[in-house]
Amino acid sequence: MEPLLGFTGDSQNAGHSRAAFLTGKEGDREHIRGLRDFFREFRAESKVLWFLAGPAMFTAVCQYSLGAVTLIFAGQLGTIELAAVSIENSVIAGLCYGLMLGMGSALETLCGQVVGAGKLDMLGVYMQRSWLILLVTALLLTPLYVFATNWLRLIGQTADISRAAGQFALWMLPQLFAYAFNFPLAKFLQAQSRLMFRAAVAAGTLLVHVFLNWLLVLRLGWGLPGAAFVLNLSWWIIVTSQMAYIFLGACGEAWSGFSWKAFHQVWAFVRLSVASAIMLCLEFWYYMVLILCAGYLKNAKISVDAISICMNISGWTIMVALGSNIAISVRVSNELGAGHPKRAKFAVVVAVVTSFLIGLFLAVILIITRKEFPYAFTSSSEVRELVYQLAPLLAITITANNVQPVLSGVAIGAGWQAFVAYINVGSYYLFGIPIGLLLAFKFDLGVKGIWYGMLSGTLLQTMILVLMTSRTKWTKEASAARDRVKKWGGEEV
């Protein structure tokens, strides 16, 4: 690598030993003979997965909680403020978050596979390419924030909600550019399993975020401008902390400075980024559509507030599942890059079983506390009652959503993004949304009807991904991963 600005560190050996721990020094796994072998391998794989998933879950929950905490404090200001922050978070920021995360997920496939192949020196170059692409993407998305009020009115939101949400979106523009830096940083560190540092940063940032929201929004009366300031600040704390960690040499060979190589093969990188973005955006936007549809129901403010609270609870649990998503993506990409198809396949089995059990546990807790948790979000008795009615559906959704991100993580780790995008279009937009709209408006089921449709699309997509994963030829995928590493590393395939 030709450095423009070089940094060196003493972490090279640590990086290689971490990769060896994850991919297994002894090579691919032997055939399982009997239950004893199965449980032994299950326990060993669980140890590796939790090494990755534990801090990843914690980080995801903390980062998601930044927006959720902002929503909670906005709810104390009033119904219109709650709706404004919810619409901005779910529609404007949600749309951009999904797109930016998707664009950054191309890095997850490539970085994970080069780590498995032991070519750590390419990680920094890949991250820089991703920064270039995401910064341009952020610039292209800026008008969505600037003209948010007009966009929201165009899609039929009420004037008062559109005006308040549009103003809040304008204040949140710095967050968009934080996303552009954060997602490549996150994928770069995740591929090397450097997750404890990210967890520590996320925890510290969340504590600061809660305190500043209390101080500025409630105590000093800054209202929504204060909430926007704190949320922007929190995301930039996360970004600058990760940059400092990398630039000061903690990642050894993986980061040796800025390089002109970042400008090579940009278009090919864009194509993979777009495929990743389409796959994940179709998932994120699906839930955004849910809240938008609620805005067309009778008593829209109550419906939007109730469904927003449920989506926040669902979002927290999805962040738990996202830890498994990250873990299995790293595991699959590392093992395929190392040429271990059997280990990759078994990692998928362990991750799916574990995530399902976690989802079931969280769903039970939700049902037990469904009378109490709405009080944390709103003082409106009407909203609380509607949330209570939606709780059983939310519990089923939580269980399903704990499995689905794991399967998406498998797709990212294996590089199947483009194919999964087609599955998402069919499951969500040709099946789930039409059913939801039909039940909500034709059969007058309201918010419940929308949720029934959303859940049906999620279940269909999950079943298709389970079938696809179970029929995968993992040896072929390992060969494709090796070819991909050679191609992107500039070698002949």
Tab-separated table of C-alpha atoms in Angstrom:
chain	number	residue	atom	x	y	z
A	1	MET	CA	0.000	0.000	0.000
A	2	GLU	CA	1.301	3.455	-0.844
A	3	PRO	CA	0.451	5.573	2.184
A	4	LEU	CA	-0.514	9.206	1.907
A	5	LEU	CA	-0.387	9.546	5.660
A	6	GLY	CA	1.131	6.617	7.473
A	7	PHE	CA	0.504	5.189	10.915
A	8	THR	CA	2.025	2.057	12.338
A	9	GLY	CA	1.170	-0.096	15.310
A	10	ASP	CA	2.192	-3.216	17.170
A	11	SER	CA	-1.118	-4.997	16.684
A	12	GLN	CA	-0.298	-7.060	13.605
A	13	ASN	CA	0.246	-10.311	15.481
A	14	ALA	CA	-2.896	-9.724	17.530
A	15	GLY	CA	-4.904	-9.298	14.346
A	16	HIS	CA	-3.617	-12.551	12.877
A	17	SER	CA	-4.166	-14.485	16.112
A	18	ARG	CA	-7.723	-13.169	16.363
A	19	ALA	CA	-8.422	-14.326	12.813
A	20	ALA	CA	-6.934	-17.723	13.608
A	21	PHE	CA	-9.154	-18.078	16.674
A	22	LEU	CA	-12.265	-17.300	14.661
A	23	THR	CA	-11.553	-19.460	11.632
A	24	GLY	CA	-10.010	-22.390	13.443
A	25	LYS	CA	-6.343	-23.279	13.261
A	26	GLU	CA	-7.133	-26.924	12.621
A	27	GLY	CA	-8.898	-26.308	9.310
A	28	ASP	CA	-12.431	-27.261	8.387
A	29	ARG	CA	-14.692	-29.192	10.754
A	30	GLU	CA	-14.953	-32.974	10.560
A	31	HIS	CA	-18.273	-34.745	9.981
A	32	ILE	CA	-20.492	-34.904	13.066
A	33	ARG	CA	-21.054	-38.444	14.315
A	34	GLY	CA	-23.861	-38.595	16.842
A	35	LEU	CA	-25.386	-36.264	19.419
A	36	ARG	CA	-22.257	-36.030	21.545
A	37	ASP	CA	-20.283	-34.620	18.617
A	38	PHE	CA	-23.146	-32.285	17.753
A	39	PHE	CA	-23.400	-30.776	21.233
A	40	ARG	CA	-19.629	-30.487	21.539
A	41	GLU	CA	-19.420	-28.623	18.245
A	42	PHE	CA	-22.511	-26.569	19.122
A	43	ARG	CA	-20.900	-25.482	22.384
A	44	ALA	CA	-17.615	-24.606	20.672
A	45	GLU	CA	-19.331	-22.628	17.921
A	46	SER	CA	-21.557	-20.864	20.457
A	47	LYS	CA	-18.450	-19.701	22.285
A	48	VAL	CA	-17.079	-18.103	19.120
A	49	LEU	CA	-20.445	-16.608	18.151
A	50	TRP	CA	-21.014	-15.071	21.572
A	51	PHE	CA	-17.479	-13.687	21.529
A	52	LEU	CA	-18.696	-11.694	18.529
A	53	ALA	CA	-22.414	-11.348	19.202
A	54	GLY	CA	-22.248	-10.275	22.853
A	55	PRO	CA	-20.454	-6.954	22.363
A	56	ALA	CA	-22.139	-6.495	18.970
A	57	MET	CA	-25.588	-6.812	20.561
A	58	PHE	CA	-24.628	-4.416	23.314
A	59	THR	CA	-23.270	-1.894	20.812
A	60	ALA	CA	-26.329	-2.149	18.577
A	61	VAL	CA	-28.732	-1.704	21.497
A	62	CYS	CA	-26.809	1.311	22.794
A	63	GLN	CA	-26.654	2.983	19.391
A	64	TYR	CA	-30.308	2.327	18.668
A	65	SER	CA	-31.150	3.666	22.103
A	66	LEU	CA	-29.803	7.061	21.091
A	67	GLY	CA	-32.816	7.597	18.849
A	68	ALA	CA	-35.176	5.796	21.201
A	69	VAL	CA	-34.109	7.945	24.159
A	70	THR	CA	-34.626	11.036	22.027
A	71	LEU	CA	-38.120	9.762	21.233
A	72	ILE	CA	-38.866	9.199	24.921
A	73	PHE	CA	-37.840	12.742	25.840
A	74	ALA	CA	-39.799	14.128	22.879
A	75	GLY	CA	-42.847	12.258	24.149
A	76	GLN	CA	-42.619	14.216	27.385
A	77	LEU	CA	-42.880	17.458	25.403
A	78	GLY	CA	-46.181	16.596	23.718
A	79	THR	CA	-48.005	14.470	21.156
A	80	ILE	CA	-46.965	16.544	18.145
A	81	GLU	CA	-43.312	16.491	19.235
A	82	LEU	CA	-43.452	12.717	19.656
A	83	ALA	CA	-44.981	12.316	16.201
A	84	ALA	CA	-42.421	14.693	14.665
A	85	VAL	CA	-39.399	12.847	16.044
A	86	SER	CA	-40.977	9.503	15.204
A	87	ILE	CA	-41.646	10.462	11.581
A	88	GLU	CA	-38.167	11.948	11.164
A	89	ASN	CA	-36.514	8.917	12.761
A	90	SER	CA	-38.602	6.389	10.868
A	91	VAL	CA	-39.082	8.059	7.490
A	92	ILE	CA	-36.301	10.571	6.800
A	93	ALA	CA	-33.454	9.246	8.954
A	94	GLY	CA	-34.777	5.696	8.627
A	95	LEU	CA	-34.669	5.835	4.843
A	96	CYS	CA	-31.150	7.270	4.864
A	97	TYR	CA	-29.950	4.946	7.631
A	98	GLY	CA	-31.077	1.927	5.642
A	99	LEU	CA	-29.437	3.186	2.473
A	100	MET	CA	-26.151	4.115	4.148
A	101	LEU	CA	-26.008	0.907	6.181
A	102	GLY	CA	-26.707	-1.072	3.037
A	103	MET	CA	-23.993	0.713	1.077
A	104	GLY	CA	-21.592	0.052	3.933
A	105	SER	CA	-22.505	-3.629	4.070
A	106	ALA	CA	-20.522	-4.305	0.905
A	107	LEU	CA	-17.528	-3.737	3.147
A	108	GLU	CA	-18.814	-6.442	5.491
A	109	THR	CA	-18.629	-9.089	2.771
A	110	LEU	CA	-15.214	-8.068	1.473
A	111	CYS	CA	-13.497	-7.311	4.776
A	112	GLY	CA	-14.725	-10.499	6.405
A	113	GLN	CA	-13.463	-12.625	3.543
A	114	VAL	CA	-10.037	-10.975	3.310
A	115	VAL	CA	-9.593	-11.420	7.074
A	116	GLY	CA	-10.416	-15.101	6.643
A	117	ALA	CA	-7.865	-15.271	3.836
A	118	GLY	CA	-5.277	-13.507	6.021
A	119	LYS	CA	-4.897	-10.407	3.799
A	120	LEU	CA	-5.340	-7.747	6.462
A	121	ASP	CA	-3.480	-5.058	4.528
A	122	MET	CA	-6.456	-4.554	2.176
A	123	LEU	CA	-8.899	-3.628	4.950
A	124	GLY	CA	-7.876	0.020	5.180
A	125	VAL	CA	-8.118	0.470	1.423
A	126	TYR	CA	-11.610	-1.028	1.359
A	127	MET	CA	-12.734	1.263	4.185
A	128	GLN	CA	-11.456	4.343	2.374
A	129	ARG	CA	-13.293	3.341	-0.802
A	130	SER	CA	-16.444	2.932	1.222
A	131	TRP	CA	-15.984	6.383	2.782
A	132	LEU	CA	-15.762	7.938	-0.675
A	133	ILE	CA	-18.933	6.231	-1.841
A	134	LEU	CA	-20.933	6.972	1.308
A	135	LEU	CA	-19.913	10.634	1.442
A	136	VAL	CA	-21.134	11.113	-2.119
A	137	THR	CA	-24.316	9.252	-1.175
A	138	ALA	CA	-24.815	11.568	1.817
A	139	LEU	CA	-24.512	14.613	-0.425
A	140	LEU	CA	-27.113	13.171	-2.786
A	141	LEU	CA	-29.472	12.534	0.146
A	142	THR	CA	-29.115	16.025	1.625
A	143	PRO	CA	-32.164	17.461	-0.229
A	144	LEU	CA	-34.303	14.863	1.509
A	145	TYR	CA	-33.491	16.562	4.819
A	146	VAL	CA	-33.602	20.130	3.520
A	147	PHE	CA	-37.022	19.713	1.904
A	148	ALA	CA	-38.410	17.159	4.354
A	149	THR	CA	-41.564	19.174	5.069
A	150	ASN	CA	-42.487	19.207	1.387
A	151	TRP	CA	-41.735	15.500	0.943
A	152	LEU	CA	-43.894	14.580	3.916
A	153	ARG	CA	-46.783	16.715	2.693
A	154	LEU	CA	-46.400	15.144	-0.743
A	155	ILE	CA	-46.905	11.656	0.671
A	156	GLY	CA	-49.976	12.767	2.588
A	157	GLN	CA	-48.818	13.480	6.134
A	158	THR	CA	-50.787	16.107	8.052
A	159	ALA	CA	-49.579	19.703	7.884
A	160	ASP	CA	-48.649	20.047	11.556
A	161	ILE	CA	-46.747	16.739	11.696
A	162	SER	CA	-44.985	17.489	8.389
A	163	ARG	CA	-43.939	20.939	9.544
A	164	ALA	CA	-42.575	19.763	12.890
A	165	ALA	CA	-40.870	16.679	11.443
A	166	GLY	CA	-39.411	18.714	8.572
A	167	GLN	CA	-37.861	21.216	10.943
A	168	PHE	CA	-36.425	18.433	13.092
A	169	ALA	CA	-35.019	16.731	9.966
A	170	LEU	CA	-33.198	19.917	8.973
A	171	TRP	CA	-31.562	20.043	12.389
A	172	MET	CA	-30.519	16.390	12.017
A	173	LEU	CA	-28.479	16.849	8.826
A	174	PRO	CA	-25.105	16.377	10.624
A	175	GLN	CA	-26.240	12.881	11.606
A	176	LEU	CA	-26.402	11.908	7.920
A	177	PHE	CA	-22.696	12.605	7.442
A	178	ALA	CA	-21.893	10.809	10.680
A	179	TYR	CA	-23.532	7.740	9.133
A	180	ALA	CA	-21.234	8.067	6.096
A	181	PHE	CA	-18.177	7.668	8.305
A	182	ASN	CA	-19.615	5.361	10.945
A	183	PHE	CA	-20.743	2.400	8.861
A	184	PRO	CA	-17.395	1.792	7.116
A	185	LEU	CA	-15.626	2.241	10.456
A	186	ALA	CA	-17.960	-0.290	12.045
A	187	LYS	CA	-17.518	-2.881	9.280
A	188	PHE	CA	-13.741	-2.411	9.343
A	189	LEU	CA	-13.612	-3.121	13.078
A	190	GLN	CA	-16.228	-5.880	12.998
A	191	ALA	CA	-14.348	-7.858	10.359
A	192	GLN	CA	-11.378	-7.985	12.735
A	193	SER	CA	-13.651	-8.782	15.696
A	194	ARG	CA	-12.587	-5.596	17.475
A	195	LEU	CA	-15.960	-5.235	19.107
A	196	MET	CA	-15.215	-4.548	22.766
A	197	PHE	CA	-13.903	-1.075	21.991
A	198	ARG	CA	-17.040	-0.256	20.011
A	199	ALA	CA	-19.177	-1.511	22.894
A	200	ALA	CA	-17.337	0.709	25.374
A	201	VAL	CA	-17.734	3.768	23.143
A	202	ALA	CA	-21.434	3.056	22.622
A	203	ALA	CA	-22.058	2.663	26.347
A	204	GLY	CA	-20.235	5.862	27.241
A	205	THR	CA	-22.011	7.786	24.506
A	206	LEU	CA	-25.415	6.545	25.630
A	207	LEU	CA	-24.801	7.708	29.198
A	208	VAL	CA	-23.773	11.147	27.956
A	209	HIS	CA	-26.786	11.177	25.627
A	210	VAL	CA	-29.294	10.475	28.397
A	211	PHE	CA	-27.791	13.084	30.703
A	212	LEU	CA	-27.649	15.798	28.038
A	213	ASN	CA	-31.228	15.102	26.959
A	214	TRP	CA	-32.418	15.478	30.529
A	215	LEU	CA	-30.370	18.642	30.980
A	216	LEU	CA	-31.072	20.410	27.694
A	217	VAL	CA	-34.498	19.145	26.650
A	218	LEU	CA	-36.297	19.064	29.987
A	219	ARG	CA	-34.263	20.962	32.567
A	220	LEU	CA	-33.192	23.930	30.423
A	221	GLY	CA	-36.235	23.789	28.152
A	222	TRP	CA	-34.449	23.633	24.801
A	223	GLY	CA	-37.151	21.310	23.455
A	224	LEU	CA	-36.708	19.690	20.042
A	225	PRO	CA	-33.688	21.828	19.043
A	226	GLY	CA	-31.920	20.531	22.136
A	227	ALA	CA	-32.887	16.957	21.299
A	228	ALA	CA	-31.471	17.356	17.784
A	229	PHE	CA	-28.234	18.867	19.085
A	230	VAL	CA	-27.678	16.017	21.531
A	231	LEU	CA	-28.457	13.294	18.982
A	232	ASN	CA	-26.050	14.794	16.436
A	233	LEU	CA	-23.357	15.194	19.069
A	234	SER	CA	-23.731	11.594	20.213
A	235	TRP	CA	-23.247	10.163	16.729
A	236	TRP	CA	-20.159	12.268	16.121
A	237	ILE	CA	-18.674	11.154	19.442
A	238	ILE	CA	-18.997	7.574	18.186
A	239	VAL	CA	-17.389	8.419	14.834
A	240	THR	CA	-14.431	10.379	16.184
A	241	SER	CA	-13.718	7.792	18.882
A	242	GLN	CA	-13.482	4.989	16.321
A	243	MET	CA	-11.306	7.091	14.038
A	244	ALA	CA	-8.901	7.869	16.865
A	245	TYR	CA	-8.697	4.182	17.793
A	246	ILE	CA	-7.799	3.183	14.234
A	247	PHE	CA	-5.525	6.094	13.335
A	248	LEU	CA	-3.459	5.726	16.500
A	249	GLY	CA	-2.380	2.249	15.419
A	250	ALA	CA	-4.623	-0.128	17.345
A	251	CYS	CA	-5.406	-2.164	14.219
A	252	GLY	CA	-1.833	-2.804	13.140
A	253	GLU	CA	-1.437	-4.043	9.571
A	254	ALA	CA	-5.109	-3.447	8.797
A	255	TRP	CA	-4.523	0.325	8.797
A	256	SER	CA	-1.268	1.718	7.432
A	257	GLY	CA	-2.529	5.109	6.313
A	258	PHE	CA	-4.480	6.787	3.565
A	259	SER	CA	-3.743	5.353	0.144
A	260	TRP	CA	-4.328	6.234	-3.492
A	261	LYS	CA	-5.526	2.645	-3.924
A	262	ALA	CA	-8.812	3.785	-2.438
A	263	PHE	CA	-9.561	5.384	-5.807
A	264	HIS	CA	-8.998	2.129	-7.721
A	265	GLN	CA	-11.895	-0.136	-8.749
A	266	VAL	CA	-14.372	2.333	-7.281
A	267	TRP	CA	-17.082	1.523	-9.810
A	268	ALA	CA	-16.915	-2.204	-9.062
A	269	PHE	CA	-17.157	-1.357	-5.372
A	270	VAL	CA	-20.161	0.858	-6.088
A	271	ARG	CA	-21.968	-2.026	-7.779
A	272	LEU	CA	-21.547	-4.286	-4.757
A	273	SER	CA	-22.500	-1.414	-2.442
A	274	VAL	CA	-25.682	-0.737	-4.396
A	275	ALA	CA	-26.675	-4.414	-4.271
A	276	SER	CA	-26.136	-4.401	-0.504
A	277	ALA	CA	-28.068	-1.162	-0.144
A	278	ILE	CA	-31.049	-2.439	-2.115
A	279	MET	CA	-31.218	-5.578	0.005
A	280	LEU	CA	-31.152	-3.784	3.352
A	281	CYS	CA	-33.150	-0.740	2.272
A	282	LEU	CA	-36.047	-2.911	1.215
A	283	GLU	CA	-36.103	-4.226	4.783
A	284	PHE	CA	-35.726	-0.858	6.518
A	285	TRP	CA	-38.212	0.897	4.272
A	286	TYR	CA	-40.757	-1.830	4.836
A	287	TYR	CA	-41.112	-0.735	8.447
A	288	MET	CA	-41.061	2.905	7.408
A	289	VAL	CA	-44.082	2.239	5.181
A	290	LEU	CA	-45.860	0.802	8.211
A	291	ILE	CA	-45.667	4.116	10.053
A	292	LEU	CA	-46.552	6.109	6.944
A	293	CYS	CA	-49.685	4.022	6.434
A	294	ALA	CA	-50.691	4.670	10.032
A	295	GLY	CA	-50.713	8.373	9.180
A	296	TYR	CA	-53.670	7.777	6.838
A	297	LEU	CA	-55.842	6.071	9.444
A	298	LYS	CA	-58.577	7.723	11.461
A	299	ASN	CA	-57.159	9.573	14.456
A	300	ALA	CA	-53.738	9.588	12.808
A	301	LYS	CA	-51.801	11.075	15.732
A	302	ILE	CA	-52.886	8.291	18.089
A	303	SER	CA	-52.180	5.617	15.473
A	304	VAL	CA	-48.747	7.010	14.584
A	305	ASP	CA	-47.766	7.390	18.234
A	306	ALA	CA	-48.887	3.867	19.155
A	307	ILE	CA	-47.240	2.188	16.218
A	308	SER	CA	-44.088	4.260	16.774
A	309	ILE	CA	-43.840	3.023	20.350
A	310	CYS	CA	-44.273	-0.566	19.191
A	311	MET	CA	-41.687	-0.073	16.470
A	312	ASN	CA	-39.277	1.316	19.046
A	313	ILE	CA	-39.698	-1.767	21.206
A	314	SER	CA	-39.324	-3.936	18.115
A	315	GLY	CA	-36.291	-1.906	17.122
A	316	TRP	CA	-34.589	-2.546	20.441
A	317	THR	CA	-35.077	-6.285	20.039
A	318	ILE	CA	-33.930	-6.128	16.417
A	319	MET	CA	-30.737	-4.532	17.691
A	320	VAL	CA	-30.238	-7.651	19.801
A	321	ALA	CA	-30.758	-9.731	16.669
A	322	LEU	CA	-28.410	-7.396	14.815
A	323	GLY	CA	-25.663	-8.586	17.136
A	324	SER	CA	-26.276	-12.089	15.832
A	325	ASN	CA	-26.449	-10.675	12.305
A	326	ILE	CA	-22.999	-9.145	12.721
A	327	ALA	CA	-21.607	-12.271	14.356
A	328	ILE	CA	-22.851	-14.683	11.708
A	329	SER	CA	-21.828	-12.349	8.896
A	330	VAL	CA	-18.298	-12.243	10.302
A	331	ARG	CA	-18.281	-16.002	10.893
A	332	VAL	CA	-19.560	-16.928	7.430
A	333	SER	CA	-17.325	-14.470	5.585
A	334	ASN	CA	-14.259	-15.440	7.648
A	335	GLU	CA	-14.820	-19.171	7.219
A	336	LEU	CA	-15.588	-18.939	3.508
A	337	GLY	CA	-12.535	-16.742	3.015
A	338	ALA	CA	-10.461	-19.330	4.881
A	339	GLY	CA	-11.926	-22.167	2.782
A	340	HIS	CA	-13.932	-23.808	5.589
A	341	PRO	CA	-17.422	-24.469	4.147
A	342	LYS	CA	-18.484	-26.960	6.846
A	343	ARG	CA	-17.656	-24.526	9.630
A	344	ALA	CA	-19.602	-21.802	7.825
A	345	LYS	CA	-22.654	-24.055	7.514
A	346	PHE	CA	-22.585	-25.153	11.145
A	347	ALA	CA	-22.184	-21.556	12.320
A	348	VAL	CA	-25.455	-20.745	10.553
A	349	VAL	CA	-27.286	-23.558	12.371
A	350	VAL	CA	-26.019	-22.440	15.772
A	351	ALA	CA	-26.840	-18.781	15.119
A	352	VAL	CA	-30.404	-19.467	13.946
A	353	VAL	CA	-31.248	-21.718	16.907
A	354	THR	CA	-29.736	-19.305	19.419
A	355	SER	CA	-31.466	-16.256	17.950
A	356	PHE	CA	-34.850	-17.966	17.908
A	357	LEU	CA	-34.566	-18.810	21.606
A	358	ILE	CA	-33.530	-15.245	22.440
A	359	GLY	CA	-36.489	-13.872	20.477
A	360	LEU	CA	-38.880	-16.182	22.276
A	361	PHE	CA	-37.519	-15.063	25.644
A	362	LEU	CA	-37.904	-11.369	24.760
A	363	ALA	CA	-41.443	-11.941	23.491
A	364	VAL	CA	-42.464	-13.527	26.791
A	365	ILE	CA	-41.053	-10.568	28.725
A	366	LEU	CA	-43.011	-8.189	26.497
A	367	ILE	CA	-46.305	-9.988	27.101
A	368	ILE	CA	-45.716	-9.985	30.851
A	369	THR	CA	-45.010	-6.229	30.926
A	370	ARG	CA	-47.447	-5.028	28.254
A	371	LYS	CA	-49.486	-2.986	30.742
A	372	GLU	CA	-46.455	-1.210	32.143
A	373	PHE	CA	-43.991	-0.379	29.340
A	374	PRO	CA	-46.244	2.114	27.435
A	375	TYR	CA	-46.012	4.510	30.406
A	376	ALA	CA	-42.321	5.064	29.606
A	377	PHE	CA	-43.232	6.533	26.220
A	378	THR	CA	-46.423	8.531	26.595
A	379	SER	CA	-48.847	10.107	29.027
A	380	SER	CA	-51.804	9.593	26.658
A	381	SER	CA	-54.216	6.909	27.864
A	382	GLU	CA	-55.528	6.386	24.315
A	383	VAL	CA	-52.051	5.676	22.978
A	384	ARG	CA	-51.282	3.335	25.886
A	385	GLU	CA	-54.462	1.357	25.263
A	386	LEU	CA	-53.675	0.917	21.569
A	387	VAL	CA	-50.131	-0.195	22.395
A	388	TYR	CA	-51.568	-2.738	24.842
A	389	GLN	CA	-53.779	-4.148	22.081
A	390	LEU	CA	-50.842	-4.409	19.685
A	391	ALA	CA	-48.568	-6.174	22.193
A	392	PRO	CA	-49.436	-9.787	21.172
A	393	LEU	CA	-48.690	-9.011	17.525
A	394	LEU	CA	-45.517	-7.269	18.594
A	395	ALA	CA	-44.446	-10.380	20.518
A	396	ILE	CA	-44.825	-12.576	17.423
A	397	THR	CA	-42.937	-9.998	15.377
A	398	ILE	CA	-40.074	-9.963	17.875
A	399	THR	CA	-39.712	-13.740	17.654
A	400	ALA	CA	-39.653	-13.691	13.844
A	401	ASN	CA	-37.379	-10.669	13.677
A	402	ASN	CA	-34.784	-12.371	15.819
A	403	VAL	CA	-34.286	-15.057	13.180
A	404	GLN	CA	-34.593	-12.966	10.021
A	405	PRO	CA	-31.544	-10.692	10.630
A	406	VAL	CA	-29.382	-13.767	11.191
A	407	LEU	CA	-30.349	-15.091	7.779
A	408	SER	CA	-29.661	-11.665	6.273
A	409	GLY	CA	-26.255	-11.776	7.951
A	410	VAL	CA	-25.581	-15.091	6.231
A	411	ALA	CA	-26.471	-13.466	2.911
A	412	ILE	CA	-24.087	-10.564	3.554
A	413	GLY	CA	-21.286	-12.861	4.665
A	414	ALA	CA	-21.681	-15.006	1.552
A	415	GLY	CA	-22.223	-12.100	-0.857
A	416	TRP	CA	-25.817	-12.951	-1.869
A	417	GLN	CA	-27.131	-9.404	-1.526
A	418	ALA	CA	-28.523	-9.029	-5.042
A	419	PHE	CA	-30.497	-12.277	-4.890
A	420	VAL	CA	-31.960	-11.498	-1.470
A	421	ALA	CA	-33.096	-8.110	-2.783
A	422	TYR	CA	-35.488	-9.906	-5.149
A	423	ILE	CA	-36.813	-11.987	-2.252
A	424	ASN	CA	-37.420	-8.821	-0.246
A	425	VAL	CA	-39.330	-7.164	-3.083
A	426	GLY	CA	-41.662	-10.130	-3.418
A	427	SER	CA	-42.148	-10.834	0.285
A	428	TYR	CA	-42.510	-7.289	1.523
A	429	TYR	CA	-43.854	-5.154	-1.284
A	430	LEU	CA	-45.833	-7.593	-3.404
A	431	PHE	CA	-47.193	-9.629	-0.493
A	432	GLY	CA	-46.939	-7.995	2.943
A	433	ILE	CA	-47.865	-4.382	2.207
A	434	PRO	CA	-50.888	-5.148	-0.030
A	435	ILE	CA	-52.263	-7.498	2.624
A	436	GLY	CA	-51.719	-4.879	5.319
A	437	LEU	CA	-53.448	-2.137	3.338
A	438	LEU	CA	-56.348	-4.422	2.481
A	439	LEU	CA	-56.886	-5.433	6.102
A	440	ALA	CA	-56.419	-1.907	7.445
A	441	PHE	CA	-58.647	0.004	5.051
A	442	LYS	CA	-60.943	-2.466	3.306
A	443	PHE	CA	-61.711	-4.580	6.376
A	444	ASP	CA	-61.324	-1.647	8.775
A	445	LEU	CA	-58.803	-3.367	11.072
A	446	GLY	CA	-56.768	-0.178	11.410
A	447	VAL	CA	-53.291	-0.431	12.882
A	448	LYS	CA	-53.746	-4.141	13.567
A	449	GLY	CA	-54.447	-4.752	9.888
A	450	ILE	CA	-51.270	-2.957	8.862
A	451	TRP	CA	-49.315	-5.008	11.372
A	452	TYR	CA	-50.844	-8.291	10.184
A	453	GLY	CA	-49.651	-7.490	6.681
A	454	MET	CA	-46.175	-6.511	7.839
A	455	LEU	CA	-45.843	-9.697	9.853
A	456	SER	CA	-47.012	-11.895	6.974
A	457	GLY	CA	-44.340	-10.429	4.689
A	458	THR	CA	-41.646	-10.949	7.303
A	459	LEU	CA	-42.650	-14.573	7.863
A	460	LEU	CA	-42.690	-15.288	4.122
A	461	GLN	CA	-39.240	-13.773	3.652
A	462	THR	CA	-37.878	-15.718	6.617
A	463	MET	CA	-39.212	-19.019	5.292
A	464	ILE	CA	-37.678	-18.400	1.862
A	465	LEU	CA	-34.300	-17.523	3.386
A	466	VAL	CA	-34.404	-20.640	5.570
A	467	LEU	CA	-35.081	-22.765	2.498
A	468	MET	CA	-32.367	-21.037	0.481
A	469	THR	CA	-29.790	-21.356	3.258
A	470	SER	CA	-30.590	-25.024	3.851
A	471	ARG	CA	-29.998	-25.816	0.169
A	472	THR	CA	-26.756	-23.850	-0.170
A	473	LYS	CA	-23.694	-25.655	-1.526
A	474	TRP	CA	-21.149	-24.282	0.916
A	475	THR	CA	-18.104	-25.727	-0.828
A	476	LYS	CA	-19.056	-23.752	-3.926
A	477	GLU	CA	-19.514	-20.608	-1.825
A	478	ALA	CA	-16.043	-21.045	-0.303
A	479	SER	CA	-14.555	-21.289	-3.792
A	480	ALA	CA	-16.423	-18.135	-4.863
A	481	ALA	CA	-15.122	-16.316	-1.777
A	482	ARG	CA	-11.522	-17.228	-2.611
A	483	ASP	CA	-12.002	-15.953	-6.161
A	484	ARG	CA	-13.517	-12.722	-4.837
A	485	VAL	CA	-10.571	-12.132	-2.497
A	486	LYS	CA	-8.098	-12.660	-5.350
A	487	LYS	CA	-10.024	-10.377	-7.705
A	488	TRP	CA	-10.359	-7.501	-5.258
A	489	GLY	CA	-6.762	-7.954	-4.173
A	490	GLY	CA	-5.596	-7.448	-7.742
A	491	GLU	CA	-4.628	-11.078	-8.363
A	492	GLU	CA	-5.645	-13.207	-11.311
A	493	VAL	CA	-8.578	-15.542	-10.675
